[in-house]
Amino acid sequence: MDLSLLFPILILLLFIPIFLSGRKQKRQLAETQQMQNALAEGDVVTTTSGLRGTVVDASYEDTIDLEIADGVVTTWLRAAVRDKVATDTHAEDAAEDAADTESDTPAELPATGTTTANGTSPTTATTSDTPAGATVETPADDKK
């Protein structure tokens, strides 16, 4: 094989991956800009700094207003929005129901089989069995 052909082939092999990755980056940038321009009120978004908020006003060309807490509205550049968070209303309802049922049932202390700092085995009890601030004492295991 002629050495004069080796150099152009080597150049092609180096520039093909660079060309393909550039196309991929341009496509991702176009998708992100399209998502940022299509934001509407009620969308839950994440910013590039990691802040999660709900869009309350998207009528401006370059900025959007995000509600980051109840009654706290901040103004952000559209370019600061990283992605739109997919919200599943069924999952949110299930999480709220689970939180409601957990608050109705008393919390339990650690299960048996574990030991405390002084080497004793704690008993399983609920918070309603002991007054607030009280400690539950159990006899020490003398089997050691």
PDB file of C-alpha atoms in Angstrom:
ATOM      1  CA  MET A   1       0.000   0.000   0.000  1.00  0.00           C
ATOM      2  CA  ASP A   2       1.198   3.439  -0.855  1.00  0.00           C
ATOM      3  CA  LEU A   3       2.069   5.766   2.071  1.00  0.00           C
ATOM      4  CA  SER A   4       0.548   8.731   0.237  1.00  0.00           C
ATOM      5  CA  LEU A   5      -2.940   7.165   0.757  1.00  0.00           C
ATOM      6  CA  LEU A   6      -2.363   6.414   4.441  1.00  0.00           C
ATOM      7  CA  PHE A   7      -2.415  10.047   5.567  1.00  0.00           C
ATOM      8  CA  PRO A   8      -5.804  10.968   3.971  1.00  0.00           C
ATOM      9  CA  ILE A   9      -7.401   7.778   5.309  1.00  0.00           C
ATOM     10  CA  LEU A  10      -6.088   8.543   8.782  1.00  0.00           C
ATOM     11  CA  ILE A  11      -7.507  12.079   8.573  1.00  0.00           C
ATOM     12  CA  LEU A  12     -10.929  10.697   7.555  1.00  0.00           C
ATOM     13  CA  LEU A  13     -10.934   8.201  10.421  1.00  0.00           C
ATOM     14  CA  LEU A  14     -10.258  10.993  12.911  1.00  0.00           C
ATOM     15  CA  PHE A  15     -12.809  13.480  11.580  1.00  0.00           C
ATOM     16  CA  ILE A  16     -15.802  11.140  11.089  1.00  0.00           C
ATOM     17  CA  PRO A  17     -16.478  10.742  14.863  1.00  0.00           C
ATOM     18  CA  ILE A  18     -16.027  14.486  15.378  1.00  0.00           C
ATOM     19  CA  PHE A  19     -18.510  15.225  12.603  1.00  0.00           C
ATOM     20  CA  LEU A  20     -21.076  12.737  13.960  1.00  0.00           C
ATOM     21  CA  SER A  21     -20.849  14.039  17.531  1.00  0.00           C
ATOM     22  CA  GLY A  22     -21.307  17.596  16.279  1.00  0.00           C
ATOM     23  CA  ARG A  23     -24.516  16.587  14.523  1.00  0.00           C
ATOM     24  CA  LYS A  24     -25.774  14.896  17.697  1.00  0.00           C
ATOM     25  CA  GLN A  25     -25.075  18.030  19.774  1.00  0.00           C
ATOM     26  CA  LYS A  26     -26.872  20.258  17.259  1.00  0.00           C
ATOM     27  CA  ARG A  27     -29.915  17.960  17.326  1.00  0.00           C
ATOM     28  CA  GLN A  28     -30.015  17.971  21.151  1.00  0.00           C
ATOM     29  CA  LEU A  29     -29.679  21.764  21.216  1.00  0.00           C
ATOM     30  CA  ALA A  30     -32.546  22.151  18.742  1.00  0.00           C
ATOM     31  CA  GLU A  31     -34.768  19.822  20.822  1.00  0.00           C
ATOM     32  CA  THR A  32     -33.983  21.765  24.015  1.00  0.00           C
ATOM     33  CA  GLN A  33     -34.748  25.118  22.374  1.00  0.00           C
ATOM     34  CA  GLN A  34     -38.009  23.750  20.986  1.00  0.00           C
ATOM     35  CA  MET A  35     -39.016  22.521  24.466  1.00  0.00           C
ATOM     36  CA  GLN A  36     -38.100  25.899  26.019  1.00  0.00           C
ATOM     37  CA  ASN A  37     -40.202  27.774  23.452  1.00  0.00           C
ATOM     38  CA  ALA A  38     -43.173  25.439  23.954  1.00  0.00           C
ATOM     39  CA  LEU A  39     -43.429  25.937  27.735  1.00  0.00           C
ATOM     40  CA  ALA A  40     -46.946  26.684  28.952  1.00  0.00           C
ATOM     41  CA  GLU A  41     -48.551  27.548  32.268  1.00  0.00           C
ATOM     42  CA  GLY A  42     -48.758  24.586  34.620  1.00  0.00           C
ATOM     43  CA  ASP A  43     -45.654  22.806  33.285  1.00  0.00           C
ATOM     44  CA  VAL A  44     -43.292  21.556  35.971  1.00  0.00           C
ATOM     45  CA  VAL A  45     -39.693  22.228  34.951  1.00  0.00           C
ATOM     46  CA  THR A  46     -36.153  21.825  36.259  1.00  0.00           C
ATOM     47  CA  THR A  47     -33.631  24.619  35.751  1.00  0.00           C
ATOM     48  CA  THR A  48     -29.950  24.207  34.983  1.00  0.00           C
ATOM     49  CA  SER A  49     -29.195  25.001  38.622  1.00  0.00           C
ATOM     50  CA  GLY A  50     -31.428  22.143  39.809  1.00  0.00           C
ATOM     51  CA  LEU A  51     -34.406  24.220  40.933  1.00  0.00           C
ATOM     52  CA  ARG A  52     -37.816  22.661  40.332  1.00  0.00           C
ATOM     53  CA  GLY A  53     -40.807  24.912  39.784  1.00  0.00           C
ATOM     54  CA  THR A  54     -44.157  25.319  38.084  1.00  0.00           C
ATOM     55  CA  VAL A  55     -44.543  27.733  35.173  1.00  0.00           C
ATOM     56  CA  VAL A  56     -47.096  30.421  36.097  1.00  0.00           C
ATOM     57  CA  ASP A  57     -46.458  32.893  33.260  1.00  0.00           C
ATOM     58  CA  ALA A  58     -44.896  32.049  29.909  1.00  0.00           C
ATOM     59  CA  SER A  59     -46.146  35.035  27.922  1.00  0.00           C
ATOM     60  CA  TYR A  60     -42.757  36.751  27.603  1.00  0.00           C
ATOM     61  CA  GLU A  61     -40.376  35.938  24.774  1.00  0.00           C
ATOM     62  CA  ASP A  62     -37.147  35.529  26.760  1.00  0.00           C
ATOM     63  CA  THR A  63     -38.312  34.881  30.353  1.00  0.00           C
ATOM     64  CA  ILE A  64     -40.756  32.753  32.298  1.00  0.00           C
ATOM     65  CA  ASP A  65     -42.130  33.057  35.813  1.00  0.00           C
ATOM     66  CA  LEU A  66     -41.708  29.981  38.020  1.00  0.00           C
ATOM     67  CA  GLU A  67     -43.516  29.295  41.280  1.00  0.00           C
ATOM     68  CA  ILE A  68     -40.913  27.546  43.431  1.00  0.00           C
ATOM     69  CA  ALA A  69     -42.998  27.449  46.635  1.00  0.00           C
ATOM     70  CA  ASP A  70     -46.506  28.453  47.603  1.00  0.00           C
ATOM     71  CA  GLY A  71     -46.742  32.149  46.756  1.00  0.00           C
ATOM     72  CA  VAL A  72     -43.058  32.493  45.768  1.00  0.00           C
ATOM     73  CA  VAL A  73     -42.734  33.430  42.089  1.00  0.00           C
ATOM     74  CA  THR A  74     -39.369  34.082  40.451  1.00  0.00           C
ATOM     75  CA  THR A  75     -38.449  35.175  36.929  1.00  0.00           C
ATOM     76  CA  TRP A  76     -36.022  33.045  34.903  1.00  0.00           C
ATOM     77  CA  LEU A  77     -34.564  33.110  31.411  1.00  0.00           C
ATOM     78  CA  ARG A  78     -36.083  30.442  29.188  1.00  0.00           C
ATOM     79  CA  ALA A  79     -32.544  29.262  28.435  1.00  0.00           C
ATOM     80  CA  ALA A  80     -32.150  28.315  32.123  1.00  0.00           C
ATOM     81  CA  VAL A  81     -34.787  25.578  31.801  1.00  0.00           C
ATOM     82  CA  ARG A  82     -33.082  22.205  31.460  1.00  0.00           C
ATOM     83  CA  ASP A  83     -36.087  19.913  31.045  1.00  0.00           C
ATOM     84  CA  LYS A  84     -39.763  19.444  31.616  1.00  0.00           C
ATOM     85  CA  VAL A  85     -40.694  17.077  34.457  1.00  0.00           C
ATOM     86  CA  ALA A  86     -43.268  14.469  33.522  1.00  0.00           C
ATOM     87  CA  THR A  87     -45.950  14.572  36.194  1.00  0.00           C
ATOM     88  CA  ASP A  88     -48.090  11.522  36.800  1.00  0.00           C
ATOM     89  CA  THR A  89     -51.248  12.510  38.659  1.00  0.00           C
ATOM     90  CA  HIS A  90     -51.944   8.918  39.659  1.00  0.00           C
ATOM     91  CA  ALA A  91     -48.519   8.582  41.296  1.00  0.00           C
ATOM     92  CA  GLU A  92     -48.977  11.875  43.147  1.00  0.00           C
ATOM     93  CA  ASP A  93     -52.413  10.792  44.417  1.00  0.00           C
ATOM     94  CA  ALA A  94     -51.002   7.442  45.546  1.00  0.00           C
ATOM     95  CA  ALA A  95     -48.145   9.189  47.372  1.00  0.00           C
ATOM     96  CA  GLU A  96     -50.581  11.512  49.139  1.00  0.00           C
ATOM     97  CA  ASP A  97     -52.802   8.568  50.132  1.00  0.00           C
ATOM     98  CA  ALA A  98     -49.774   6.688  51.466  1.00  0.00           C
ATOM     99  CA  ALA A  99     -48.713   9.738  53.479  1.00  0.00           C
ATOM    100  CA  ASP A 100     -52.224  10.032  54.924  1.00  0.00           C
ATOM    101  CA  THR A 101     -52.347   6.380  55.979  1.00  0.00           C
ATOM    102  CA  GLU A 102     -48.853   6.565  57.495  1.00  0.00           C
ATOM    103  CA  SER A 103     -49.866   9.502  59.654  1.00  0.00           C
ATOM    104  CA  ASP A 104     -52.899   7.538  60.931  1.00  0.00           C
ATOM    105  CA  THR A 105     -50.818   4.566  62.099  1.00  0.00           C
ATOM    106  CA  PRO A 106     -48.346   4.957  64.953  1.00  0.00           C
ATOM    107  CA  ALA A 107     -44.654   4.702  64.180  1.00  0.00           C
ATOM    108  CA  GLU A 108     -42.807   1.628  65.396  1.00  0.00           C
ATOM    109  CA  LEU A 109     -39.527   1.352  67.237  1.00  0.00           C
ATOM    110  CA  PRO A 110     -36.734  -0.818  65.768  1.00  0.00           C
ATOM    111  CA  ALA A 111     -37.596  -4.484  65.283  1.00  0.00           C
ATOM    112  CA  THR A 112     -36.280  -7.245  67.533  1.00  0.00           C
ATOM    113  CA  GLY A 113     -32.979  -8.852  66.700  1.00  0.00           C
ATOM    114  CA  THR A 114     -31.126  -5.553  66.804  1.00  0.00           C
ATOM    115  CA  THR A 115     -29.207  -4.228  69.760  1.00  0.00           C
ATOM    116  CA  THR A 116     -29.016  -0.772  71.229  1.00  0.00           C
ATOM    117  CA  ALA A 117     -25.871   1.083  72.229  1.00  0.00           C
ATOM    118  CA  ASN A 118     -25.797  -0.568  75.663  1.00  0.00           C
ATOM    119  CA  GLY A 119     -26.102  -4.068  74.172  1.00  0.00           C
ATOM    120  CA  THR A 120     -29.745  -4.684  74.989  1.00  0.00           C
ATOM    121  CA  SER A 121     -32.409  -5.829  72.583  1.00  0.00           C
ATOM    122  CA  PRO A 122     -35.166  -3.248  72.128  1.00  0.00           C
ATOM    123  CA  THR A 123     -38.789  -4.321  72.225  1.00  0.00           C
ATOM    124  CA  THR A 124     -41.219  -3.447  69.490  1.00  0.00           C
ATOM    125  CA  ALA A 125     -43.574  -0.767  70.695  1.00  0.00           C
ATOM    126  CA  THR A 126     -45.553   2.018  69.197  1.00  0.00           C
ATOM    127  CA  THR A 127     -45.230   5.681  69.982  1.00  0.00           C
ATOM    128  CA  SER A 128     -48.683   5.629  71.541  1.00  0.00           C
ATOM    129  CA  ASP A 129     -47.448   3.086  74.162  1.00  0.00           C
ATOM    130  CA  THR A 130     -44.919   5.493  75.653  1.00  0.00           C
ATOM    131  CA  PRO A 131     -45.295   9.122  76.621  1.00  0.00           C
ATOM    132  CA  ALA A 132     -43.396  11.763  74.668  1.00  0.00           C
ATOM    133  CA  GLY A 133     -39.762  11.982  75.727  1.00  0.00           C
ATOM    134  CA  ALA A 134     -39.854   8.725  77.719  1.00  0.00           C
ATOM    135  CA  THR A 135     -37.373   5.947  77.079  1.00  0.00           C
ATOM    136  CA  VAL A 136     -38.244   2.285  76.909  1.00  0.00           C
ATOM    137  CA  GLU A 137     -36.005   0.144  79.092  1.00  0.00           C
ATOM    138  CA  THR A 138     -35.588  -3.540  78.480  1.00  0.00           C
ATOM    139  CA  PRO A 139     -33.714  -6.090  80.560  1.00  0.00           C
ATOM    140  CA  ALA A 140     -30.148  -6.726  79.426  1.00  0.00           C
ATOM    141  CA  ASP A 141     -29.325 -10.037  77.802  1.00  0.00           C
ATOM    142  CA  ASP A 142     -27.199 -12.098  80.177  1.00  0.00           C
ATOM    143  CA  LYS A 143     -26.578 -14.756  77.526  1.00  0.00           C
ATOM    144  CA  LYS A 144     -23.323 -13.193  76.407  1.00  0.00           C
TER     145      LYS A 144
END
